[in-house]
mmCIF file of C-alpha atoms in Angstrom:
data_model
loop_
_atom_site.group_PDB
_atom_site.id
_atom_site.type_symbol
_atom_site.label_atom_id
_atom_site.label_comp_id
_atom_site.label_asym_id
_atom_site.label_seq_id
_atom_site.Cartn_x
_atom_site.Cartn_y
_atom_site.Cartn_z
ATOM 1 C CA UNK A 1 -12.045 -10.457 -25.091
ATOM 2 C CA UNK A 2 -10.100 -7.403 -26.223
ATOM 3 C CA UNK A 3 -10.808 -4.078 -24.575
ATOM 4 C CA UNK A 4 -9.577 -0.771 -25.959
ATOM 5 C CA UNK A 5 -8.167 1.297 -23.088
ATOM 6 C CA UNK A 6 -9.085 4.471 -24.976
ATOM 7 C CA UNK A 7 -12.754 3.618 -24.637
ATOM 8 C CA UNK A 8 -14.431 5.478 -21.770
ATOM 9 C CA UNK A 9 -16.361 2.388 -20.680
ATOM 10 C CA UNK A 10 -13.177 0.369 -20.352
ATOM 11 C CA UNK A 11 -11.431 3.039 -18.298
ATOM 12 C CA UNK A 12 -14.415 3.419 -15.972
ATOM 13 C CA UNK A 13 -14.670 -0.328 -15.524
ATOM 14 C CA UNK A 14 -11.017 -0.624 -14.614
ATOM 15 C CA UNK A 15 -11.182 2.356 -12.264
ATOM 16 C CA UNK A 16 -14.098 0.689 -10.490
ATOM 17 C CA UNK A 17 -11.966 -2.364 -9.624
ATOM 18 C CA UNK A 18 -9.808 -0.777 -6.867
ATOM 19 C CA UNK A 19 -12.708 1.428 -5.727
ATOM 20 C CA UNK A 20 -14.965 -1.590 -5.179
ATOM 21 C CA UNK A 21 -12.140 -3.488 -3.505
ATOM 22 C CA UNK A 22 -11.501 -0.555 -1.160
ATOM 23 C CA UNK A 23 -14.984 -0.865 0.349
ATOM 24 C CA UNK A 24 -14.524 -4.628 0.809
ATOM 25 C CA UNK A 25 -11.113 -4.078 2.401
ATOM 26 C CA UNK A 26 -12.368 -1.286 4.662
ATOM 27 C CA UNK A 27 -15.263 -3.422 5.938
ATOM 28 C CA UNK A 28 -13.097 -6.502 6.520
ATOM 29 C CA UNK A 29 -10.277 -4.566 8.204
ATOM 30 C CA UNK A 30 -12.720 -2.652 10.423
ATOM 31 C CA UNK A 31 -14.258 -5.913 11.608
ATOM 32 C CA UNK A 32 -10.799 -7.308 12.316
ATOM 33 C CA UNK A 33 -9.849 -4.229 14.309
ATOM 34 C CA UNK A 34 -13.053 -4.520 16.295
ATOM 35 C CA UNK A 35 -13.137 -8.233 17.024
ATOM 36 C CA UNK A 36 -9.666 -9.726 16.453
ATOM 37 C CA UNK A 37 -7.562 -10.267 19.558
ATOM 38 C CA UNK A 38 -3.795 -10.637 19.084
ATOM 39 C CA UNK A 39 -2.347 -14.069 19.748
ATOM 40 C CA UNK A 40 1.148 -13.142 18.579
ATOM 41 C CA UNK A 41 3.187 -10.112 19.650
ATOM 42 C CA UNK A 42 5.714 -8.690 17.220
ATOM 43 C CA UNK A 43 9.007 -7.350 18.522
ATOM 44 C CA UNK A 44 12.710 -7.217 17.750
ATOM 45 C CA UNK A 45 15.585 -5.772 19.767
ATOM 46 C CA UNK A 46 16.135 -3.248 16.974
ATOM 47 C CA UNK A 47 12.877 -1.549 17.987
ATOM 48 C CA UNK A 48 14.444 -0.466 21.277
ATOM 49 C CA UNK A 49 17.102 1.508 19.398
ATOM 50 C CA UNK A 50 14.631 3.367 17.197
ATOM 51 C CA UNK A 51 13.584 6.594 18.969
ATOM 52 C CA UNK A 52 10.161 8.166 18.776
ATOM 53 C CA UNK A 53 10.140 11.276 16.578
ATOM 54 C CA UNK A 54 6.836 12.989 15.903
ATOM 55 C CA UNK A 55 8.131 14.733 12.775
ATOM 56 C CA UNK A 56 7.657 11.467 10.899
ATOM 57 C CA UNK A 57 3.893 11.892 11.226
ATOM 58 C CA UNK A 58 4.074 14.134 8.124
ATOM 59 C CA UNK A 59 5.217 11.422 5.679
ATOM 60 C CA UNK A 60 3.006 8.933 7.544
ATOM 61 C CA UNK A 61 -0.182 10.864 6.771
ATOM 62 C CA UNK A 62 0.997 11.673 3.228
ATOM 63 C CA UNK A 63 0.565 7.950 2.524
ATOM 64 C CA UNK A 64 -3.199 8.405 2.505
ATOM 65 C CA UNK A 65 -3.351 10.845 -0.450
ATOM 66 C CA UNK A 66 -0.328 9.250 -2.182
ATOM 67 C CA UNK A 67 -2.041 5.902 -2.778
ATOM 68 C CA UNK A 68 -5.181 7.146 -4.578
ATOM 69 C CA UNK A 69 -3.203 9.816 -6.456
ATOM 70 C CA UNK A 70 -0.826 7.201 -7.879
ATOM 71 C CA UNK A 71 -3.743 5.010 -8.924
ATOM 72 C CA UNK A 72 -5.415 7.974 -10.629
ATOM 73 C CA UNK A 73 -2.208 9.127 -12.314
ATOM 74 C CA UNK A 74 -1.415 5.708 -13.747
ATOM 75 C CA UNK A 75 -5.055 5.234 -14.744
ATOM 76 C CA UNK A 76 -4.839 8.372 -16.892
ATOM 77 C CA UNK A 77 -1.254 8.188 -18.114
ATOM 78 C CA UNK A 78 0.111 4.653 -17.804
ATOM 79 C CA UNK A 79 -2.350 1.733 -18.191
ATOM 80 C CA UNK A 80 0.340 -0.913 -17.786
ATOM 81 C CA UNK A 81 1.516 0.529 -14.458
ATOM 82 C CA UNK A 82 -2.102 0.939 -13.372
ATOM 83 C CA UNK A 83 -2.874 -2.727 -13.981
ATOM 84 C CA UNK A 84 0.364 -3.641 -12.204
ATOM 85 C CA UNK A 85 -0.723 -1.636 -9.128
ATOM 86 C CA UNK A 86 -4.151 -3.258 -9.173
ATOM 87 C CA UNK A 87 -2.776 -6.770 -9.404
ATOM 88 C CA UNK A 88 -0.032 -6.339 -6.848
ATOM 89 C CA UNK A 89 -1.681 -4.150 -4.222
ATOM 90 C CA UNK A 90 -5.083 -5.826 -4.255
ATOM 91 C CA UNK A 91 -3.512 -9.285 -4.088
ATOM 92 C CA UNK A 92 -1.166 -8.164 -1.302
ATOM 93 C CA UNK A 93 -3.901 -6.545 0.754
ATOM 94 C CA UNK A 94 -5.985 -9.708 0.471
ATOM 95 C CA UNK A 95 -3.038 -11.766 1.726
ATOM 96 C CA UNK A 96 -2.566 -9.334 4.624
ATOM 97 C CA UNK A 97 -6.209 -9.704 5.618
ATOM 98 C CA UNK A 98 -5.879 -13.486 5.526
ATOM 99 C CA UNK A 99 -2.730 -13.350 7.657
ATOM 100 C CA UNK A 100 -4.432 -11.081 10.204
ATOM 101 C CA UNK A 101 -7.357 -13.517 10.312
ATOM 102 C CA UNK A 102 -5.318 -16.697 10.729
ATOM 103 C CA UNK A 103 -2.441 -15.192 12.738
ATOM 104 C CA UNK A 104 -3.876 -12.203 14.626
ATOM 105 C CA UNK A 105 -0.955 -10.139 15.863
ATOM 106 C CA UNK A 106 -0.116 -6.889 17.603
ATOM 107 C CA UNK A 107 2.679 -4.802 19.091
ATOM 108 C CA UNK A 108 3.382 -3.205 22.464
ATOM 109 C CA UNK A 109 5.744 -0.423 21.375
ATOM 110 C CA UNK A 110 3.591 2.601 22.106
ATOM 111 C CA UNK A 111 4.567 4.787 25.043
ATOM 112 C CA UNK A 112 3.088 8.049 26.346
ATOM 113 C CA UNK A 113 3.852 10.903 23.983
ATOM 114 C CA UNK A 114 6.914 12.829 25.214
ATOM 115 C CA UNK A 115 5.772 16.288 24.117
ATOM 116 C CA UNK A 116 2.623 18.337 23.684
ATOM 117 C CA UNK A 117 2.707 19.936 20.253
ATOM 118 C CA UNK A 118 0.585 19.820 17.132
ATOM 119 C CA UNK A 119 2.518 16.891 15.664
ATOM 120 C CA UNK A 120 2.172 14.815 18.827
ATOM 121 C CA UNK A 121 -1.518 15.704 18.933
ATOM 122 C CA UNK A 122 -1.831 14.319 15.392
ATOM 123 C CA UNK A 123 -0.023 11.150 16.476
ATOM 124 C CA UNK A 124 -2.434 10.841 19.391
ATOM 125 C CA UNK A 125 -5.366 11.093 16.977
ATOM 126 C CA UNK A 126 -3.877 8.378 14.768
ATOM 127 C CA UNK A 127 -3.356 6.125 17.784
ATOM 128 C CA UNK A 128 -6.928 6.659 18.876
ATOM 129 C CA UNK A 129 -8.338 5.583 15.522
ATOM 130 C CA UNK A 130 -5.768 2.856 14.796
ATOM 131 C CA UNK A 131 -5.127 0.398 17.658
ATOM 132 C CA UNK A 132 -1.812 -1.522 17.540
ATOM 133 C CA UNK A 133 -3.256 -4.788 16.258
ATOM 134 C CA UNK A 134 -3.083 -6.462 12.838
ATOM 135 C CA UNK A 135 0.312 -4.948 12.202
ATOM 136 C CA UNK A 136 2.412 -7.635 10.494
ATOM 137 C CA UNK A 137 2.947 -7.359 7.578
ATOM 138 C CA UNK A 138 2.818 -3.562 7.582
ATOM 139 C CA UNK A 139 0.282 -2.365 5.028
ATOM 140 C CA UNK A 140 1.900 1.080 5.013
ATOM 141 C CA UNK A 141 5.222 -0.566 4.216
ATOM 142 C CA UNK A 142 3.877 -3.019 1.637
ATOM 143 C CA UNK A 143 1.843 -0.471 -0.332
ATOM 144 C CA UNK A 144 4.596 2.169 -0.188
ATOM 145 C CA UNK A 145 7.216 -0.262 -1.492
ATOM 146 C CA UNK A 146 4.906 -1.376 -4.304
ATOM 147 C CA UNK A 147 4.246 2.223 -5.342
ATOM 148 C CA UNK A 148 7.984 2.920 -5.256
ATOM 149 C CA UNK A 149 8.675 -0.074 -7.506
ATOM 150 C CA UNK A 150 5.924 0.950 -9.921
ATOM 151 C CA UNK A 151 7.178 4.551 -10.063
ATOM 152 C CA UNK A 152 10.758 3.449 -10.682
ATOM 153 C CA UNK A 153 9.656 1.266 -13.606
ATOM 154 C CA UNK A 154 6.855 3.421 -15.067
ATOM 155 C CA UNK A 155 7.434 4.567 -18.635
ATOM 156 C CA UNK A 156 5.268 7.636 -18.031
ATOM 157 C CA UNK A 157 7.752 8.873 -15.398
ATOM 158 C CA UNK A 158 10.925 8.053 -17.318
ATOM 159 C CA UNK A 159 11.370 11.664 -18.439
ATOM 160 C CA UNK A 160 10.347 13.085 -15.040
ATOM 161 C CA UNK A 161 13.328 12.109 -12.928
ATOM 162 C CA UNK A 162 12.638 14.656 -10.182
ATOM 163 C CA UNK A 163 9.088 13.381 -9.729
ATOM 164 C CA UNK A 164 10.247 9.773 -9.689
ATOM 165 C CA UNK A 165 12.940 10.535 -7.124
ATOM 166 C CA UNK A 166 10.437 12.455 -5.032
ATOM 167 C CA UNK A 167 8.048 9.503 -4.996
ATOM 168 C CA UNK A 168 10.838 7.079 -4.105
ATOM 169 C CA UNK A 169 12.054 9.356 -1.311
ATOM 170 C CA UNK A 170 8.540 9.710 0.076
ATOM 171 C CA UNK A 171 7.927 5.952 0.044
ATOM 172 C CA UNK A 172 11.179 5.404 1.965
ATOM 173 C CA UNK A 173 10.216 8.070 4.512
ATOM 174 C CA UNK A 174 6.785 6.491 4.923
ATOM 175 C CA UNK A 175 8.341 3.110 5.716
ATOM 176 C CA UNK A 176 10.659 4.780 8.230
ATOM 177 C CA UNK A 177 7.796 6.769 9.751
ATOM 178 C CA UNK A 178 5.914 3.641 10.805
ATOM 179 C CA UNK A 179 8.871 2.680 13.017
ATOM 180 C CA UNK A 180 9.748 6.137 14.342
ATOM 181 C CA UNK A 181 6.121 6.754 15.330
ATOM 182 C CA UNK A 182 5.997 3.318 16.991
ATOM 183 C CA UNK A 183 3.105 2.307 14.777
ATOM 184 C CA UNK A 184 5.026 -0.771 13.663
ATOM 185 C CA UNK A 185 7.922 -2.945 14.637
ATOM 186 C CA UNK A 186 10.841 -3.231 12.240
ATOM 187 C CA UNK A 187 9.658 -6.824 11.717
ATOM 188 C CA UNK A 188 6.326 -5.560 10.357
ATOM 189 C CA UNK A 189 8.031 -3.288 7.857
ATOM 190 C CA UNK A 190 10.505 -5.932 6.700
ATOM 191 C CA UNK A 191 7.646 -8.405 6.172
ATOM 192 C CA UNK A 192 5.758 -5.760 4.193
ATOM 193 C CA UNK A 193 8.802 -5.138 1.991
ATOM 194 C CA UNK A 194 9.320 -8.868 1.438
ATOM 195 C CA UNK A 195 5.671 -9.255 0.450
ATOM 196 C CA UNK A 196 6.042 -6.409 -2.052
ATOM 197 C CA UNK A 197 9.160 -7.899 -3.653
ATOM 198 C CA UNK A 198 7.726 -11.419 -3.840
ATOM 199 C CA UNK A 199 4.472 -10.237 -5.436
ATOM 200 C CA UNK A 200 6.432 -8.057 -7.866
ATOM 201 C CA UNK A 201 8.349 -11.110 -9.041
ATOM 202 C CA UNK A 202 5.175 -13.173 -9.327
ATOM 203 C CA UNK A 203 3.182 -10.531 -11.167
ATOM 204 C CA UNK A 204 5.955 -9.845 -13.686
ATOM 205 C CA UNK A 205 6.955 -13.468 -14.306
ATOM 206 C CA UNK A 206 3.823 -15.542 -13.899
ATOM 207 C CA UNK A 207 1.203 -12.881 -14.361
ATOM 208 C CA UNK A 208 -1.204 -13.946 -11.557
ATOM 209 C CA UNK A 209 -4.473 -12.155 -11.149
ATOM 210 C CA UNK A 210 -7.916 -12.206 -9.595
ATOM 211 C CA UNK A 211 -11.045 -12.038 -11.719
ATOM 212 C CA UNK A 212 -11.139 -8.739 -13.594
ATOM 213 C CA UNK A 213 -7.454 -8.199 -12.818
ATOM 214 C CA UNK A 214 -6.343 -11.128 -14.950
ATOM 215 C CA UNK A 215 -5.358 -8.796 -17.751
ATOM 216 C CA UNK A 216 -2.549 -8.420 -20.231
ATOM 217 C CA UNK A 217 -1.720 -4.959 -21.566
ATOM 218 C CA UNK A 218 -0.150 -4.888 -25.004
ATOM 219 C CA UNK A 219 0.090 -2.421 -27.907
ATOM 220 C CA UNK A 220 -1.991 -3.030 -31.009
ATOM 221 C CA UNK A 221 -1.314 -1.805 -34.524
ATOM 222 C CA UNK A 222 -2.297 1.834 -34.861
ATOM 223 C CA UNK A 223 -0.832 2.842 -31.511
ATOM 224 C CA UNK A 224 -3.864 1.891 -29.435
ATOM 225 C CA UNK A 225 -3.529 0.050 -26.168
ATOM 226 C CA UNK A 226 -5.768 -2.930 -25.665
ATOM 227 C CA UNK A 227 -6.321 -5.254 -22.771
ATOM 228 C CA UNK A 228 -7.144 -8.912 -23.074
ATOM 229 C CA UNK A 229 -8.791 -11.127 -20.503
#
């Protein structure tokens, strides 16, 4: 079945895919946070050498608007990159949920905050709403790396080098922030990066997908972009 991306119905249908998945993910992850009890504790000696620095809370919280903004941008300007994000991120998040279910894990890196300022207060709020369980692989790290890869490869950003570099810099800072805020162990971040790279290779070479995401984007005569399932 061929679908013309320029048709409003097609665009709405494809935009609904990550939106619908978000509610599933939010429900599943909330239940895990409420009822899962860690059986494995994640730690590496490198964590002891990484100091706490509250300034990294800025890139950490920027992750939350960055993810939907990149989906929306690619949805409007770059269908191929949009479908890539859907395939890779939704598949990766599903794998993370399965890992947290089968191998519930946590970390014991958090210490009392060393200072009382607005940034530390924001860190305290994050800690209150996000207990240190279900941490490996790091979802912040996995999603950030995937967005960085998509931005580096996106044709729509090829002529906007400053924007592309800004996105790449931000994704790197986000990955670093999870460790400097003691939200994640270095092991969590490395596992998130590995997951991103592996799924990137799979999506580009073997084109895996789930349901509505099993799509191929290709140009059709006349300059229109169509999608086939």
